[in-house]
């Protein structure tokens, strides 16, 4: 019950932070770096958080592992909301004009489905890793292995944000999703904890870039006044997926062991890849009537607010396809 109250009251900080970055940073290249830094810091929290919570609960008191995060969320939340200089201006409602929901965009529906599937991957991976470590007689190693998973994502997020990319955003997102699916497909052949750690570290490199590109795609698919809503939808979809992934994998693990949980991971990855590959035309269009929309369905020459076209790049800057 406490977890429900905490989850319902914390708000969608990820979407609010990214919306502020969009307001503060006008250069698409700098915005790409900001989004990348944001995702990398998220992964850093996933690395440090479980270790810190465990130390507090075991070395201080059982409740410290819960109380400290609650205080941090309260203090950090108030501090964040007090930053008025970075707060985007409120767009007043125009009498007689109805604002459409961000989810009226077909591309946003695709992103929501894919992010739910990604959440299923992450939630199922967490509980399956713990179960596998327990089967191997070293349950305490699960935290370290999950930290390795997040560390791979942290490194890739920093590296990805340090470069300016000229290939279409929807294409990078598709490639990242396929790479993530290929990585988690190796879970089923893992037979030891060291091998699982290596597979998770390598697979982790696909996570941050895919999340970065997914969040950046929101800018292409919605109008400016829908941006915070759109980011909140993908963040919520990811959280919903994590919850269901942990629950479904947990049930399968109880019935057939850790590898049954890894099967849930692979099925979710397959669903995500199918959804992306079947919807590339939708993802590449952008929001109708905005600068972010691509000129035609068959054109890859422009990409919207996150575009880093060749003409916009500094001659001496690092460039990748």
Short mmCIF file of C-alpha atoms in Angstrom, two decimals:
data_model
loop_
_atom_site.label_atom_id
_atom_site.label_comp_id
_atom_site.label_asym_id
_atom_site.label_seq_id
_atom_site.Cartn_x
_atom_site.Cartn_y
_atom_site.Cartn_z
CA UNK A 1 0.00 0.00 0.00
CA UNK A 2 2.86 2.34 0.85
CA UNK A 3 4.44 1.65 -2.54
CA UNK A 4 1.17 2.56 -4.30
CA UNK A 5 0.93 5.87 -2.42
CA UNK A 6 4.59 6.67 -3.13
CA UNK A 7 4.26 5.86 -6.83
CA UNK A 8 1.04 7.85 -7.21
CA UNK A 9 2.41 10.95 -5.50
CA UNK A 10 5.93 11.25 -6.90
CA UNK A 11 4.94 12.65 -10.29
CA UNK A 12 6.61 12.18 -13.66
CA UNK A 13 9.93 13.87 -13.00
CA UNK A 14 11.54 12.35 -16.07
CA UNK A 15 9.09 14.06 -18.42
CA UNK A 16 9.27 17.36 -16.52
CA UNK A 17 13.07 17.41 -16.58
CA UNK A 18 13.22 16.67 -20.30
CA UNK A 19 10.58 19.30 -21.00
CA UNK A 20 12.74 21.83 -19.15
CA UNK A 21 15.79 20.86 -21.16
CA UNK A 22 13.78 21.45 -24.32
CA UNK A 23 12.80 24.90 -23.04
CA UNK A 24 16.31 25.91 -21.92
CA UNK A 25 18.36 24.44 -24.79
CA UNK A 26 17.60 25.60 -28.34
CA UNK A 27 20.51 23.95 -30.16
CA UNK A 28 19.43 20.42 -31.26
CA UNK A 29 22.97 19.13 -30.78
CA UNK A 30 23.11 20.39 -27.20
CA UNK A 31 19.63 19.00 -26.55
CA UNK A 32 20.80 15.58 -27.73
CA UNK A 33 23.68 15.79 -25.26
CA UNK A 34 21.35 16.91 -22.47
CA UNK A 35 18.97 14.02 -23.07
CA UNK A 36 21.92 11.64 -23.11
CA UNK A 37 23.28 13.03 -19.85
CA UNK A 38 19.82 12.67 -18.30
CA UNK A 39 19.62 9.00 -19.26
CA UNK A 40 23.20 8.37 -18.09
CA UNK A 41 22.42 9.89 -14.69
CA UNK A 42 19.31 7.72 -14.47
CA UNK A 43 21.52 4.67 -14.98
CA UNK A 44 23.97 5.95 -12.35
CA UNK A 45 21.12 6.02 -9.86
CA UNK A 46 20.21 2.44 -10.79
CA UNK A 47 23.84 1.43 -10.13
CA UNK A 48 24.28 3.28 -6.83
CA UNK A 49 20.71 3.09 -5.49
CA UNK A 50 20.42 -0.66 -4.79
CA UNK A 51 23.89 -0.80 -3.24
CA UNK A 52 23.20 2.21 -1.01
CA UNK A 53 19.78 0.88 0.03
CA UNK A 54 21.31 -2.47 0.93
CA UNK A 55 24.08 -0.87 3.00
CA UNK A 56 21.60 1.34 4.85
CA UNK A 57 19.27 -1.57 5.58
CA UNK A 58 22.01 -3.93 6.76
CA UNK A 59 24.49 -1.57 8.43
CA UNK A 60 22.21 1.13 9.88
CA UNK A 61 18.65 -0.07 10.38
CA UNK A 62 16.03 -1.97 8.40
CA UNK A 63 13.93 1.12 7.80
CA UNK A 64 16.86 3.30 6.69
CA UNK A 65 16.75 1.78 3.23
CA UNK A 66 13.24 3.20 2.83
CA UNK A 67 13.42 6.41 4.85
CA UNK A 68 16.52 7.84 3.14
CA UNK A 69 15.05 7.50 -0.41
CA UNK A 70 11.79 9.07 0.80
CA UNK A 71 13.65 12.06 2.27
CA UNK A 72 15.77 12.35 -0.88
CA UNK A 73 12.66 12.31 -3.07
CA UNK A 74 10.98 14.99 -0.93
CA UNK A 75 14.00 17.32 -0.73
CA UNK A 76 15.00 16.79 -4.35
CA UNK A 77 11.42 17.22 -5.56
CA UNK A 78 10.90 20.50 -3.71
CA UNK A 79 14.29 21.77 -4.88
CA UNK A 80 13.51 20.83 -8.48
CA UNK A 81 10.07 22.44 -8.47
CA UNK A 82 11.53 25.64 -6.99
CA UNK A 83 13.71 26.21 -10.08
CA UNK A 84 11.64 28.88 -11.79
CA UNK A 85 14.22 29.97 -14.36
CA UNK A 86 14.09 26.65 -16.21
CA UNK A 87 10.34 26.20 -15.96
CA UNK A 88 8.62 26.28 -19.38
CA UNK A 89 5.93 28.96 -19.67
CA UNK A 90 2.34 27.89 -19.28
CA UNK A 91 0.47 27.82 -22.57
CA UNK A 92 -2.94 29.37 -21.80
CA UNK A 93 -6.04 27.74 -23.19
CA UNK A 94 -7.56 29.54 -26.15
CA UNK A 95 -11.35 29.91 -25.85
CA UNK A 96 -13.12 27.74 -28.35
CA UNK A 97 -9.97 25.78 -29.27
CA UNK A 98 -9.66 22.22 -28.07
CA UNK A 99 -6.19 20.84 -27.51
CA UNK A 100 -5.82 17.30 -28.76
CA UNK A 101 -4.27 14.66 -26.58
CA UNK A 102 -0.74 13.60 -27.50
CA UNK A 103 -2.07 10.06 -27.81
CA UNK A 104 -4.07 11.08 -30.88
CA UNK A 105 -0.80 10.73 -32.74
CA UNK A 106 -0.36 7.22 -34.23
CA UNK A 107 3.37 7.48 -33.61
CA UNK A 108 2.79 8.09 -29.90
CA UNK A 109 0.63 4.97 -29.69
CA UNK A 110 3.49 2.99 -31.23
CA UNK A 111 5.99 4.50 -28.80
CA UNK A 112 3.73 3.74 -25.84
CA UNK A 113 3.41 0.09 -26.89
CA UNK A 114 7.17 -0.22 -27.44
CA UNK A 115 7.96 1.42 -24.09
CA UNK A 116 5.57 -0.93 -22.29
CA UNK A 117 7.41 -3.83 -23.93
CA UNK A 118 10.76 -2.33 -22.92
CA UNK A 119 9.49 -2.01 -19.37
CA UNK A 120 8.49 -5.67 -19.48
CA UNK A 121 12.06 -6.47 -20.52
CA UNK A 122 13.56 -4.54 -17.61
CA UNK A 123 11.09 -5.76 -14.96
CA UNK A 124 11.36 -9.38 -16.03
CA UNK A 125 15.16 -9.16 -16.26
CA UNK A 126 15.40 -7.92 -12.67
CA UNK A 127 13.43 -10.76 -11.07
CA UNK A 128 14.88 -13.38 -13.43
CA UNK A 129 18.42 -12.33 -12.54
CA UNK A 130 17.68 -12.60 -8.83
CA UNK A 131 16.09 -16.01 -9.34
CA UNK A 132 19.01 -17.24 -11.46
CA UNK A 133 21.54 -16.07 -8.87
CA UNK A 134 19.59 -17.87 -6.17
CA UNK A 135 19.55 -21.06 -8.25
CA UNK A 136 23.32 -20.74 -8.61
CA UNK A 137 23.66 -20.50 -4.84
CA UNK A 138 24.69 -16.82 -4.74
CA UNK A 139 21.60 -14.65 -4.40
CA UNK A 140 23.69 -11.75 -3.07
CA UNK A 141 25.47 -11.54 -6.45
CA UNK A 142 22.26 -10.45 -8.19
CA UNK A 143 22.66 -6.83 -7.10
CA UNK A 144 26.17 -6.68 -8.55
CA UNK A 145 25.03 -8.23 -11.85
CA UNK A 146 22.14 -5.79 -12.16
CA UNK A 147 24.60 -3.00 -11.41
CA UNK A 148 26.78 -4.25 -14.27
CA UNK A 149 23.70 -4.14 -16.53
CA UNK A 150 23.11 -0.50 -15.60
CA UNK A 151 26.82 0.33 -15.86
CA UNK A 152 26.88 -0.78 -19.49
CA UNK A 153 23.94 1.52 -20.16
CA UNK A 154 25.63 4.39 -18.30
CA UNK A 155 28.79 4.13 -20.39
CA UNK A 156 26.89 3.93 -23.66
CA UNK A 157 24.69 6.88 -22.71
CA UNK A 158 27.71 9.12 -22.09
CA UNK A 159 29.42 7.95 -25.28
CA UNK A 160 26.26 8.34 -27.35
CA UNK A 161 25.65 11.87 -26.08
CA UNK A 162 29.22 12.94 -26.87
CA UNK A 163 28.66 12.52 -30.63
CA UNK A 164 26.38 14.21 -33.14
CA UNK A 165 24.44 11.80 -35.30
CA UNK A 166 23.32 12.42 -38.87
CA UNK A 167 21.25 9.29 -39.47
CA UNK A 168 17.45 9.60 -39.03
CA UNK A 169 16.26 9.38 -35.44
CA UNK A 170 13.59 6.75 -36.14
CA UNK A 171 16.24 4.56 -37.75
CA UNK A 172 18.55 4.80 -34.73
CA UNK A 173 15.65 3.94 -32.45
CA UNK A 174 14.80 0.90 -34.58
CA UNK A 175 18.40 -0.31 -34.64
CA UNK A 176 18.69 0.13 -30.88
CA UNK A 177 15.52 -1.85 -30.26
CA UNK A 178 16.67 -4.70 -32.49
CA UNK A 179 20.09 -4.71 -30.79
CA UNK A 180 18.44 -4.84 -27.35
CA UNK A 181 16.30 -7.79 -28.44
CA UNK A 182 19.34 -9.64 -29.79
CA UNK A 183 21.18 -9.04 -26.53
CA UNK A 184 18.47 -10.34 -24.23
CA UNK A 185 17.97 -13.37 -26.48
CA UNK A 186 21.33 -14.59 -25.16
CA UNK A 187 19.93 -14.87 -21.63
CA UNK A 188 18.41 -18.23 -22.44
CA UNK A 189 21.78 -19.87 -23.12
CA UNK A 190 23.45 -18.47 -19.98
CA UNK A 191 24.64 -21.23 -17.65
CA UNK A 192 26.67 -19.34 -15.01
CA UNK A 193 26.73 -16.00 -13.18
CA UNK A 194 29.98 -14.76 -14.80
CA UNK A 195 28.55 -15.40 -18.28
CA UNK A 196 25.28 -13.69 -17.30
CA UNK A 197 27.25 -10.66 -16.07
CA UNK A 198 29.12 -10.40 -19.39
CA UNK A 199 25.94 -10.74 -21.44
CA UNK A 200 24.14 -8.13 -19.33
CA UNK A 201 27.05 -5.69 -19.52
CA UNK A 202 27.19 -5.91 -23.31
CA UNK A 203 23.40 -5.80 -23.64
CA UNK A 204 23.32 -2.80 -21.32
CA UNK A 205 25.08 -0.77 -24.02
CA UNK A 206 21.85 -0.81 -26.06
CA UNK A 207 19.60 0.56 -23.31
CA UNK A 208 20.50 4.23 -22.86
CA UNK A 209 20.76 5.10 -26.59
CA UNK A 210 17.40 3.43 -27.25
CA UNK A 211 15.73 5.33 -24.40
CA UNK A 212 17.37 8.58 -25.51
CA UNK A 213 16.13 8.14 -29.06
CA UNK A 214 12.66 7.11 -27.88
CA UNK A 215 12.29 10.24 -25.75
CA UNK A 216 13.66 12.41 -28.56
CA UNK A 217 11.14 10.91 -30.98
CA UNK A 218 8.36 12.35 -28.84
CA UNK A 219 9.42 15.82 -30.01
CA UNK A 220 8.91 14.74 -33.59
CA UNK A 221 5.51 13.20 -32.98
CA UNK A 222 3.71 15.88 -30.96
CA UNK A 223 3.21 19.63 -31.12
CA UNK A 224 5.17 21.82 -28.65
CA UNK A 225 2.29 22.25 -26.22
CA UNK A 226 1.92 18.46 -26.02
CA UNK A 227 5.58 17.74 -25.24
CA UNK A 228 5.35 17.27 -21.48
CA UNK A 229 2.27 15.10 -21.89
CA UNK A 230 3.98 13.02 -24.56
CA UNK A 231 7.08 12.48 -22.43
CA UNK A 232 4.89 11.58 -19.47
CA UNK A 233 3.10 8.96 -21.57
CA UNK A 234 6.31 7.16 -22.56
CA UNK A 235 7.66 7.36 -19.02
CA UNK A 236 4.42 5.97 -17.62
CA UNK A 237 4.37 3.24 -20.26
CA UNK A 238 7.86 2.19 -19.23
CA UNK A 239 6.86 2.07 -15.57
CA UNK A 240 3.72 0.06 -16.32
CA UNK A 241 5.81 -2.39 -18.31
CA UNK A 242 8.32 -2.79 -15.47
CA UNK A 243 5.52 -3.59 -13.03
CA UNK A 244 3.82 -6.14 -15.25
CA UNK A 245 7.15 -7.62 -16.35
CA UNK A 246 8.21 -8.30 -12.77
CA UNK A 247 4.81 -9.81 -11.94
CA UNK A 248 4.53 -12.03 -15.02
CA UNK A 249 8.14 -13.20 -14.81
CA UNK A 250 7.74 -13.89 -11.10
CA UNK A 251 4.79 -16.18 -11.77
CA UNK A 252 6.66 -18.01 -14.51
CA UNK A 253 9.74 -18.39 -12.30
CA UNK A 254 7.65 -19.91 -9.50
CA UNK A 255 6.27 -22.41 -12.00
CA UNK A 256 9.35 -23.33 -14.04
CA UNK A 257 12.51 -21.63 -12.78
CA UNK A 258 14.67 -18.65 -13.73
CA UNK A 259 14.94 -19.47 -17.42
CA UNK A 260 11.15 -19.26 -17.67
CA UNK A 261 11.52 -15.66 -16.51
CA UNK A 262 14.10 -15.06 -19.22
CA UNK A 263 11.56 -16.38 -21.72
CA UNK A 264 9.25 -13.53 -20.67
CA UNK A 265 12.11 -11.11 -21.40
CA UNK A 266 12.61 -12.53 -24.89
CA UNK A 267 8.89 -12.52 -25.72
CA UNK A 268 8.62 -8.87 -24.66
CA UNK A 269 11.66 -8.02 -26.79
CA UNK A 270 10.08 -9.76 -29.76
CA UNK A 271 6.86 -7.78 -29.33
CA UNK A 272 8.83 -4.52 -29.18
CA UNK A 273 10.80 -5.32 -32.34
CA UNK A 274 7.69 -6.34 -34.27
CA UNK A 275 5.90 -3.14 -33.20
CA UNK A 276 8.83 -0.96 -34.28
CA UNK A 277 9.49 -2.69 -37.60
CA UNK A 278 5.79 -2.65 -38.50
CA UNK A 279 5.49 1.06 -37.72
CA UNK A 280 8.60 2.70 -39.15
CA UNK A 281 6.52 4.71 -41.63
CA UNK A 282 4.47 6.13 -38.77
CA UNK A 283 7.52 6.94 -36.64
CA UNK A 284 9.28 8.80 -39.46
CA UNK A 285 6.40 11.16 -40.28
CA UNK A 286 6.54 13.46 -37.25
CA UNK A 287 3.73 15.63 -35.98
CA UNK A 288 1.45 17.04 -38.71
CA UNK A 289 1.77 20.77 -39.14
CA UNK A 290 5.03 21.14 -37.21
CA UNK A 291 8.60 21.73 -38.24
CA UNK A 292 9.41 18.32 -36.82
CA UNK A 293 7.49 16.44 -39.49
CA UNK A 294 9.40 14.99 -42.34
CA UNK A 295 8.48 16.30 -45.73
CA UNK A 296 7.34 13.00 -47.17
CA UNK A 297 6.99 9.41 -46.18
CA UNK A 298 9.88 8.33 -48.32
CA UNK A 299 12.32 11.06 -47.31
CA UNK A 300 15.04 10.63 -44.70
CA UNK A 301 16.57 14.03 -45.26
CA UNK A 302 15.02 15.77 -42.27
CA UNK A 303 14.16 14.62 -38.84
CA UNK A 304 12.52 17.30 -36.79
CA UNK A 305 13.59 19.10 -33.61
CA UNK A 306 16.22 16.46 -32.82
CA UNK A 307 17.66 16.45 -36.29
CA UNK A 308 21.39 16.87 -36.56
CA UNK A 309 21.67 17.24 -40.30
CA UNK A 310 25.02 17.59 -41.97
CA UNK A 311 24.46 21.26 -42.71
CA UNK A 312 24.05 22.03 -38.99
CA UNK A 313 27.20 20.31 -37.83
CA UNK A 314 30.44 22.09 -36.95
CA UNK A 315 33.24 21.15 -39.30
CA UNK A 316 35.49 20.01 -36.47
CA UNK A 317 32.85 18.20 -34.39
CA UNK A 318 32.63 14.42 -33.99
CA UNK A 319 30.12 12.97 -36.42
CA UNK A 320 28.59 9.51 -36.64
CA UNK A 321 26.13 7.96 -39.03
#
